[in-house]
Amino acid sequence: MTTAILQVDRLCKSFGGVHAVRELSFSVEPGQILGLIGPNGSGKSTTVNALAGVFSVTSGEILLAGGHIQTLPEYERVSMGLARTFQTASVFSEFTVREQIRLGCNVTLHSHPLSSVFGIGRHPGEDEAVNQRIEDILELTGLVAVADDTVGTITAAEQRFLMIASALAAQPKILLLDEPAAGLVSHERKVLSHLIKAIRDTGISVLVIEHHMALIMEVCDRIVVLNFGSKIAEGTPEEIRNDQAVIDAYLGEAP
Ligand SMILES: Nc1ncnc2c1ncn2[C@@H]1O[C@H](COP(=O)(O)OP(=O)(O)OP(=O)(O)O)[C@@H](O)[C@H]1O
Ligand SMILES: [Mg+2]
């Protein structure tokens, strides 16, 4: 049996009296796209924030590639291979797209942070490797044409793709996407579907939260369904589509 990239065991997160996530367990295997769905307020973003280390968990365990990470700070989890995007886009508008992606690369650098200024502590070949990685990410995310535009001037859809590009810059083992299709129109969602699968095909596992069922059903290998912070179902898209508890809680008319 292979080690899961991400394993979540009996995760609980309370805010005061609000049990946002209750006894949640699931795992993401290498090369897998896992969907996390559920009604508004069911605990999806709380789960992603707990995995990313935005706040401490109330109880439970989180393992990344077999190692416990639930007590580590956010930046250490990123450098160990867990990267995420946010439900709402927020980017530094004065940077170009390429510079923004370069910032995301910094967590992986071995050179001294000031090496590009003072020429000290440089690791040979690192600049070239980073430049190549940035070009590859621009290509993968379809941002080549706007690479030298400032972030504030690109479209809302391009900003969403840039958020994914910045997360990829950290060379993650797993990418957590919180509502990546928010604000995208139909043809942009199709591009996003292709991108998520292309990311998986490069060997990165993906955990995706989305309300757009067509996208979830198309890209996910497995789906976990939350309701009031608890897992109510887990299975393939086909199994979830036909699960009566899921239809009652969330899907309403089967899509
Ligand atoms: N920082 C916080 N402080 C207090 N309560 C919070 C906090 N974050 C989330 N909650 C509460 O936890 C519950 C789960 O919220 P969460 O944002 O995880 O839901 P969600 O599934 O992401 O919903 P949506 O689909 O609307 O994004 C909600 O009751 C919410 O009000
Ligand atoms: Mg949310």
mmCIF file of C-alpha atoms and ligand atoms in Angstrom:
data_model
loop_
_atom_site.group_PDB
_atom_site.id
_atom_site.type_symbol
_atom_site.label_atom_id
_atom_site.label_comp_id
_atom_site.label_asym_id
_atom_site.label_seq_id
_atom_site.Cartn_x
_atom_site.Cartn_y
_atom_site.Cartn_z
ATOM 1 C CA MET A 1 0.000 0.000 0.000
ATOM 2 C CA THR A 2 1.330 3.444 -0.918
ATOM 3 C CA THR A 3 1.597 6.249 1.638
ATOM 4 C CA ALA A 4 -1.150 8.854 1.215
ATOM 5 C CA ILE A 5 0.068 12.327 0.222
ATOM 6 C CA LEU A 6 -2.390 13.786 2.693
ATOM 7 C CA GLN A 7 -4.079 11.974 5.550
ATOM 8 C CA VAL A 8 -6.617 13.629 7.808
ATOM 9 C CA ASP A 9 -7.617 11.734 10.971
ATOM 10 C CA ARG A 10 -10.588 12.710 13.164
ATOM 11 C CA LEU A 11 -10.032 16.413 12.546
ATOM 12 C CA CYS A 12 -12.098 18.742 14.747
ATOM 13 C CA LYS A 13 -12.172 22.536 14.657
ATOM 14 C CA SER A 14 -14.414 24.646 16.897
ATOM 15 C CA PHE A 15 -14.779 28.410 16.992
ATOM 16 C CA GLY A 16 -16.169 29.079 20.461
ATOM 17 C CA GLY A 17 -19.367 27.022 20.467
ATOM 18 C CA VAL A 18 -19.440 26.500 16.701
ATOM 19 C CA HIS A 19 -18.263 23.022 15.650
ATOM 20 C CA ALA A 20 -17.131 23.941 12.142
ATOM 21 C CA VAL A 21 -15.470 20.549 11.456
ATOM 22 C CA ARG A 22 -16.288 17.363 13.369
ATOM 23 C CA GLU A 23 -14.313 14.108 13.398
ATOM 24 C CA LEU A 24 -13.384 14.453 9.733
ATOM 25 C CA SER A 25 -11.198 11.718 8.227
ATOM 26 C CA PHE A 26 -10.120 11.283 4.608
ATOM 27 C CA SER A 27 -6.976 10.830 2.569
ATOM 28 C CA VAL A 28 -5.629 11.981 -0.777
ATOM 29 C CA GLU A 29 -3.535 9.432 -2.650
ATOM 30 C CA PRO A 30 -0.631 10.211 -4.996
ATOM 31 C CA GLY A 31 -1.887 11.419 -8.372
ATOM 32 C CA GLN A 32 -5.454 11.813 -7.125
ATOM 33 C CA ILE A 33 -7.924 14.692 -7.442
ATOM 34 C CA LEU A 34 -10.207 14.715 -4.391
ATOM 35 C CA GLY A 35 -13.297 16.944 -4.305
ATOM 36 C CA LEU A 36 -14.587 18.434 -1.047
ATOM 37 C CA ILE A 37 -18.179 19.590 -1.409
ATOM 38 C CA GLY A 38 -21.067 20.593 0.843
ATOM 39 C CA PRO A 39 -23.563 23.401 1.466
ATOM 40 C CA ASN A 40 -22.495 26.924 2.527
ATOM 41 C CA GLY A 41 -21.059 26.898 6.031
ATOM 42 C CA SER A 42 -20.487 23.121 6.060
ATOM 43 C CA GLY A 43 -16.784 23.474 6.975
ATOM 44 C CA LYS A 44 -14.946 23.265 3.640
ATOM 45 C CA SER A 45 -12.818 26.422 3.979
ATOM 46 C CA THR A 46 -12.253 25.660 7.659
ATOM 47 C CA THR A 47 -10.827 22.285 6.620
ATOM 48 C CA VAL A 48 -8.478 23.888 4.072
ATOM 49 C CA ASN A 49 -7.391 26.539 6.585
ATOM 50 C CA ALA A 50 -6.710 23.848 9.204
ATOM 51 C CA LEU A 51 -4.676 21.821 6.686
ATOM 52 C CA ALA A 52 -2.705 24.907 5.641
ATOM 53 C CA GLY A 53 -2.017 25.925 9.261
ATOM 54 C CA VAL A 54 -3.918 29.225 9.264
ATOM 55 C CA PHE A 55 -5.123 28.274 12.732
ATOM 56 C CA SER A 56 -4.499 25.389 15.104
ATOM 57 C CA VAL A 57 -6.849 22.412 15.094
ATOM 58 C CA THR A 58 -9.014 21.613 18.120
ATOM 59 C CA SER A 59 -8.094 17.920 17.839
ATOM 60 C CA GLY A 60 -7.120 15.328 15.271
ATOM 61 C CA GLU A 61 -4.124 14.640 13.091
ATOM 62 C CA ILE A 62 -2.850 15.792 9.709
ATOM 63 C CA LEU A 63 -0.095 13.876 7.906
ATOM 64 C CA LEU A 64 1.705 15.072 4.796
ATOM 65 C CA ALA A 65 3.458 12.220 2.956
ATOM 66 C CA GLY A 66 3.407 10.239 6.209
ATOM 67 C CA GLY A 67 4.742 12.988 8.536
ATOM 68 C CA HIS A 68 2.700 14.843 11.166
ATOM 69 C CA ILE A 69 2.274 18.522 10.261
ATOM 70 C CA GLN A 70 -0.598 19.732 12.439
ATOM 71 C CA THR A 71 1.678 21.654 14.822
ATOM 72 C CA LEU A 72 3.874 23.228 12.128
ATOM 73 C CA PRO A 73 3.530 26.874 11.055
ATOM 74 C CA GLU A 74 2.014 27.715 7.688
ATOM 75 C CA TYR A 75 5.297 28.484 5.862
ATOM 76 C CA GLU A 76 6.849 25.165 6.907
ATOM 77 C CA ARG A 77 3.872 23.272 5.525
ATOM 78 C CA VAL A 78 4.320 25.149 2.231
ATOM 79 C CA SER A 79 8.009 24.307 2.037
ATOM 80 C CA MET A 80 7.183 20.654 2.846
ATOM 81 C CA GLY A 81 4.853 20.480 -0.139
ATOM 82 C CA LEU A 82 1.389 21.741 0.788
ATOM 83 C CA ALA A 83 0.268 24.796 -1.201
ATOM 84 C CA ARG A 84 -3.151 26.413 -1.388
ATOM 85 C CA THR A 85 -5.252 29.070 -3.065
ATOM 86 C CA PHE A 86 -7.865 31.254 -1.389
ATOM 87 C CA GLN A 87 -11.630 31.468 -1.830
ATOM 88 C CA THR A 88 -11.253 35.185 -2.592
ATOM 89 C CA ALA A 89 -8.410 36.435 -4.769
ATOM 90 C CA SER A 90 -5.994 38.903 -3.188
ATOM 91 C CA VAL A 91 -2.808 39.717 -5.021
ATOM 92 C CA PHE A 92 -0.212 42.484 -4.946
ATOM 93 C CA SER A 93 -1.399 44.669 -7.782
ATOM 94 C CA GLU A 94 1.903 46.514 -8.384
ATOM 95 C CA PHE A 95 3.794 43.341 -9.424
ATOM 96 C CA THR A 96 3.818 41.810 -12.886
ATOM 97 C CA VAL A 97 2.391 38.325 -13.322
ATOM 98 C CA ARG A 98 5.920 36.907 -13.692
ATOM 99 C CA GLU A 99 7.137 38.678 -10.525
ATOM 100 C CA GLN A 100 4.131 37.406 -8.606
ATOM 101 C CA ILE A 101 4.953 33.812 -9.574
ATOM 102 C CA ARG A 102 8.622 34.422 -8.695
ATOM 103 C CA LEU A 103 7.532 35.350 -5.164
ATOM 104 C CA GLY A 104 5.893 31.944 -4.894
ATOM 105 C CA CYS A 105 9.221 30.302 -5.823
ATOM 106 C CA ASN A 106 11.014 31.862 -2.862
ATOM 107 C CA VAL A 107 10.007 29.160 -0.380
ATOM 108 C CA THR A 108 11.988 26.624 -2.400
ATOM 109 C CA LEU A 109 15.212 28.629 -2.752
ATOM 110 C CA HIS A 110 18.444 27.436 -1.187
ATOM 111 C CA SER A 111 20.303 30.655 -2.012
ATOM 112 C CA HIS A 112 20.453 33.400 0.593
ATOM 113 C CA PRO A 113 17.384 35.674 0.240
ATOM 114 C CA LEU A 114 19.660 38.652 -0.541
ATOM 115 C CA SER A 115 21.856 36.760 -3.008
ATOM 116 C CA SER A 116 20.341 38.502 -6.009
ATOM 117 C CA VAL A 117 21.250 41.884 -4.470
ATOM 118 C CA PHE A 118 24.691 41.192 -2.991
ATOM 119 C CA GLY A 119 25.762 38.124 -4.938
ATOM 120 C CA ILE A 120 26.399 36.180 -1.726
ATOM 121 C CA GLY A 121 25.286 32.669 -0.791
ATOM 122 C CA ARG A 122 24.292 31.812 -4.357
ATOM 123 C CA HIS A 123 23.601 28.235 -5.326
ATOM 124 C CA PRO A 124 24.949 27.672 -8.844
ATOM 125 C CA GLY A 125 22.243 27.174 -11.442
ATOM 126 C CA GLU A 126 19.417 28.111 -9.103
ATOM 127 C CA ASP A 127 18.460 31.305 -10.976
ATOM 128 C CA GLU A 128 18.270 29.433 -14.281
ATOM 129 C CA ALA A 129 16.230 26.643 -12.731
ATOM 130 C CA VAL A 130 13.785 29.142 -11.196
ATOM 131 C CA ASN A 131 13.468 31.070 -14.479
ATOM 132 C CA GLN A 132 12.683 27.856 -16.319
ATOM 133 C CA ARG A 133 10.149 26.838 -13.680
ATOM 134 C CA ILE A 134 8.393 30.207 -14.017
ATOM 135 C CA GLU A 135 8.182 29.826 -17.816
ATOM 136 C CA ASP A 136 6.783 26.290 -17.438
ATOM 137 C CA ILE A 137 4.135 27.511 -14.981
ATOM 138 C CA LEU A 138 3.170 30.460 -17.230
ATOM 139 C CA GLU A 139 2.722 27.966 -20.073
ATOM 140 C CA LEU A 140 0.718 25.459 -18.010
ATOM 141 C CA THR A 141 -1.643 28.107 -16.585
ATOM 142 C CA GLY A 142 -2.125 29.956 -19.890
ATOM 143 C CA LEU A 143 -0.610 33.221 -18.632
ATOM 144 C CA VAL A 144 2.251 33.634 -21.141
ATOM 145 C CA ALA A 145 0.551 36.501 -23.003
ATOM 146 C CA VAL A 146 0.119 38.562 -19.799
ATOM 147 C CA ALA A 147 3.413 37.580 -18.112
ATOM 148 C CA ASP A 148 4.733 41.164 -18.135
ATOM 149 C CA ASP A 149 1.425 42.874 -17.321
ATOM 150 C CA THR A 150 0.864 44.185 -13.810
ATOM 151 C CA VAL A 151 -1.470 42.031 -11.774
ATOM 152 C CA GLY A 152 -3.984 44.862 -11.300
ATOM 153 C CA THR A 153 -4.562 45.118 -15.057
ATOM 154 C CA ILE A 154 -5.317 41.458 -15.898
ATOM 155 C CA THR A 155 -8.858 40.026 -15.949
ATOM 156 C CA ALA A 156 -10.534 38.488 -12.909
ATOM 157 C CA ALA A 157 -10.236 35.060 -14.538
ATOM 158 C CA GLU A 158 -6.507 35.570 -15.172
ATOM 159 C CA GLN A 159 -6.126 36.550 -11.499
ATOM 160 C CA ARG A 160 -7.727 33.249 -10.459
ATOM 161 C CA PHE A 161 -5.305 31.337 -12.703
ATOM 162 C CA LEU A 162 -2.429 33.430 -11.324
ATOM 163 C CA MET A 163 -3.334 32.344 -7.797
ATOM 164 C CA ILE A 164 -2.948 28.731 -8.924
ATOM 165 C CA ALA A 165 0.329 29.610 -10.724
ATOM 166 C CA SER A 166 1.743 31.187 -7.538
ATOM 167 C CA ALA A 167 0.832 28.107 -5.515
ATOM 168 C CA LEU A 168 2.487 25.849 -8.124
ATOM 169 C CA ALA A 169 5.665 27.925 -7.831
ATOM 170 C CA ALA A 170 6.236 26.393 -4.393
ATOM 171 C CA GLN A 171 6.581 22.958 -6.078
ATOM 172 C CA PRO A 172 3.859 21.339 -3.981
ATOM 173 C CA LYS A 173 3.146 17.636 -3.519
ATOM 174 C CA ILE A 174 -0.493 18.606 -3.016
ATOM 175 C CA LEU A 175 -2.411 21.688 -4.083
ATOM 176 C CA LEU A 176 -5.508 22.829 -2.168
ATOM 177 C CA LEU A 177 -7.940 24.855 -4.291
ATOM 178 C CA ASP A 178 -10.748 26.717 -2.470
ATOM 179 C CA GLU A 179 -13.480 27.508 -5.014
ATOM 180 C CA PRO A 180 -11.140 28.069 -7.983
ATOM 181 C CA ALA A 181 -14.123 28.556 -10.345
ATOM 182 C CA ALA A 182 -15.626 31.447 -8.352
ATOM 183 C CA GLY A 183 -16.405 34.242 -10.799
ATOM 184 C CA LEU A 184 -15.469 32.213 -13.888
ATOM 185 C CA VAL A 185 -17.842 31.882 -16.836
ATOM 186 C CA SER A 186 -18.583 28.593 -18.575
ATOM 187 C CA HIS A 187 -15.693 28.477 -21.058
ATOM 188 C CA GLU A 188 -13.223 29.616 -18.370
ATOM 189 C CA ARG A 189 -14.442 26.765 -16.138
ATOM 190 C CA LYS A 190 -13.625 24.335 -18.960
ATOM 191 C CA VAL A 191 -10.087 25.759 -19.144
ATOM 192 C CA LEU A 192 -9.866 25.353 -15.356
ATOM 193 C CA SER A 193 -10.983 21.693 -15.598
ATOM 194 C CA HIS A 194 -8.215 21.012 -18.092
ATOM 195 C CA LEU A 195 -5.697 22.841 -15.911
ATOM 196 C CA ILE A 196 -6.598 20.859 -12.776
ATOM 197 C CA LYS A 197 -6.168 17.589 -14.680
ATOM 198 C CA ALA A 198 -2.924 18.822 -16.258
ATOM 199 C CA ILE A 199 -1.592 19.670 -12.781
ATOM 200 C CA ARG A 200 -2.494 16.167 -11.601
ATOM 201 C CA ASP A 201 -0.744 14.746 -14.673
ATOM 202 C CA THR A 202 2.501 16.468 -13.594
ATOM 203 C CA GLY A 203 2.333 14.321 -10.423
ATOM 204 C CA ILE A 204 0.766 16.832 -8.006
ATOM 205 C CA SER A 205 -2.250 15.658 -5.995
ATOM 206 C CA VAL A 206 -5.170 18.082 -5.799
ATOM 207 C CA LEU A 207 -7.845 18.782 -3.180
ATOM 208 C CA VAL A 208 -10.562 20.945 -4.727
ATOM 209 C CA ILE A 209 -13.523 22.680 -3.087
ATOM 210 C CA GLU A 210 -16.202 23.744 -5.558
ATOM 211 C CA HIS A 211 -19.904 24.475 -5.822
ATOM 212 C CA HIS A 212 -19.911 23.931 -9.598
ATOM 213 C CA MET A 213 -21.032 20.309 -9.761
ATOM 214 C CA ALA A 214 -20.243 19.822 -13.451
ATOM 215 C CA LEU A 215 -16.611 20.732 -12.764
ATOM 216 C CA ILE A 216 -16.423 18.517 -9.646
ATOM 217 C CA MET A 217 -18.000 15.557 -11.424
ATOM 218 C CA GLU A 218 -15.659 15.979 -14.391
ATOM 219 C CA VAL A 219 -12.302 16.339 -12.628
ATOM 220 C CA CYS A 220 -12.528 14.373 -9.365
ATOM 221 C CA ASP A 221 -11.418 10.803 -8.816
ATOM 222 C CA ARG A 222 -13.169 10.765 -5.430
ATOM 223 C CA ILE A 223 -15.463 13.160 -3.573
ATOM 224 C CA VAL A 224 -15.962 13.807 0.155
ATOM 225 C CA VAL A 225 -19.250 15.455 1.135
ATOM 226 C CA LEU A 226 -19.600 17.604 4.259
ATOM 227 C CA ASN A 227 -22.778 18.716 6.009
ATOM 228 C CA PHE A 228 -22.685 20.717 9.261
ATOM 229 C CA GLY A 229 -18.971 19.931 9.601
ATOM 230 C CA SER A 230 -19.361 16.148 9.342
ATOM 231 C CA LYS A 231 -18.602 13.801 6.467
ATOM 232 C CA ILE A 232 -21.890 12.393 5.178
ATOM 233 C CA ALA A 233 -20.566 10.548 2.125
ATOM 234 C CA GLU A 234 -17.418 9.610 0.233
ATOM 235 C CA GLY A 235 -17.057 7.932 -3.124
ATOM 236 C CA THR A 236 -16.622 8.233 -6.859
ATOM 237 C CA PRO A 237 -18.545 10.970 -8.695
ATOM 238 C CA GLU A 238 -21.027 8.307 -9.818
ATOM 239 C CA GLU A 239 -21.577 7.061 -6.256
ATOM 240 C CA ILE A 240 -21.984 10.614 -4.911
ATOM 241 C CA ARG A 241 -24.418 11.577 -7.674
ATOM 242 C CA ASN A 242 -26.696 8.710 -6.585
ATOM 243 C CA ASP A 243 -26.246 8.971 -2.794
ATOM 244 C CA GLN A 244 -29.591 9.718 -1.164
ATOM 245 C CA ALA A 245 -28.088 11.522 1.881
ATOM 246 C CA VAL A 246 -26.109 13.792 -0.451
ATOM 247 C CA ILE A 247 -29.123 14.510 -2.652
ATOM 248 C CA ASP A 248 -31.182 15.382 0.445
ATOM 249 C CA ALA A 249 -28.504 17.595 2.016
ATOM 250 C CA TYR A 250 -26.994 19.254 -0.984
ATOM 251 C CA LEU A 251 -27.708 18.263 -4.517
ATOM 252 C CA GLY A 252 -31.505 18.532 -4.457
ATOM 253 C CA GLU A 253 -32.512 17.425 -7.915
ATOM 254 C CA ALA A 254 -29.795 15.011 -9.089
ATOM 255 C CA PRO A 255 -27.613 16.919 -11.578
HETATM 256 N N1 LIG B 1 -12.699 32.374 11.813
HETATM 257 C C1 LIG B 1 -13.932 31.959 12.184
HETATM 258 N N2 LIG B 1 -14.471 32.331 13.377
HETATM 259 C C2 LIG B 1 -15.683 31.877 13.756
HETATM 260 N N3 LIG B 1 -16.456 31.054 13.025
HETATM 261 C C3 LIG B 1 -15.984 30.650 11.843
HETATM 262 C C4 LIG B 1 -14.696 31.085 11.347
HETATM 263 N N4 LIG B 1 -14.483 30.510 10.130
HETATM 264 C C5 LIG B 1 -15.587 29.780 9.876
HETATM 265 N N5 LIG B 1 -16.477 29.853 10.897
HETATM 266 C C6 LIG B 1 -17.767 29.151 10.965
HETATM 267 O O1 LIG B 1 -17.516 27.778 10.691
HETATM 268 C C7 LIG B 1 -18.561 27.223 9.888
HETATM 269 C C8 LIG B 1 -17.957 26.663 8.618
HETATM 270 O O2 LIG B 1 -17.500 27.750 7.780
HETATM 271 P P1 LIG B 1 -16.652 27.525 6.462
HETATM 272 O O3 LIG B 1 -16.190 28.858 6.014
HETATM 273 O O4 LIG B 1 -15.631 26.473 6.690
HETATM 274 O O5 LIG B 1 -17.768 26.964 5.458
HETATM 275 P P2 LIG B 1 -17.664 26.618 3.903
HETATM 276 O O6 LIG B 1 -18.105 25.211 3.770
HETATM 277 O O7 LIG B 1 -16.345 26.998 3.371
HETATM 278 O O8 LIG B 1 -18.806 27.578 3.299
HETATM 279 P P3 LIG B 1 -18.887 28.361 1.886
HETATM 280 O O9 LIG B 1 -19.384 27.342 0.888
HETATM 281 O O10 LIG B 1 -19.922 29.408 2.152
HETATM 282 O O11 LIG B 1 -17.537 28.919 1.562
HETATM 283 C C9 LIG B 1 -19.569 28.348 9.666
HETATM 284 O O12 LIG B 1 -20.589 28.212 10.655
HETATM 285 C C10 LIG B 1 -18.759 29.608 9.887
HETATM 286 O O13 LIG B 1 -19.580 30.653 10.337
HETATM 287 MG MG MG B 2 -15.697 28.358 1.983
#
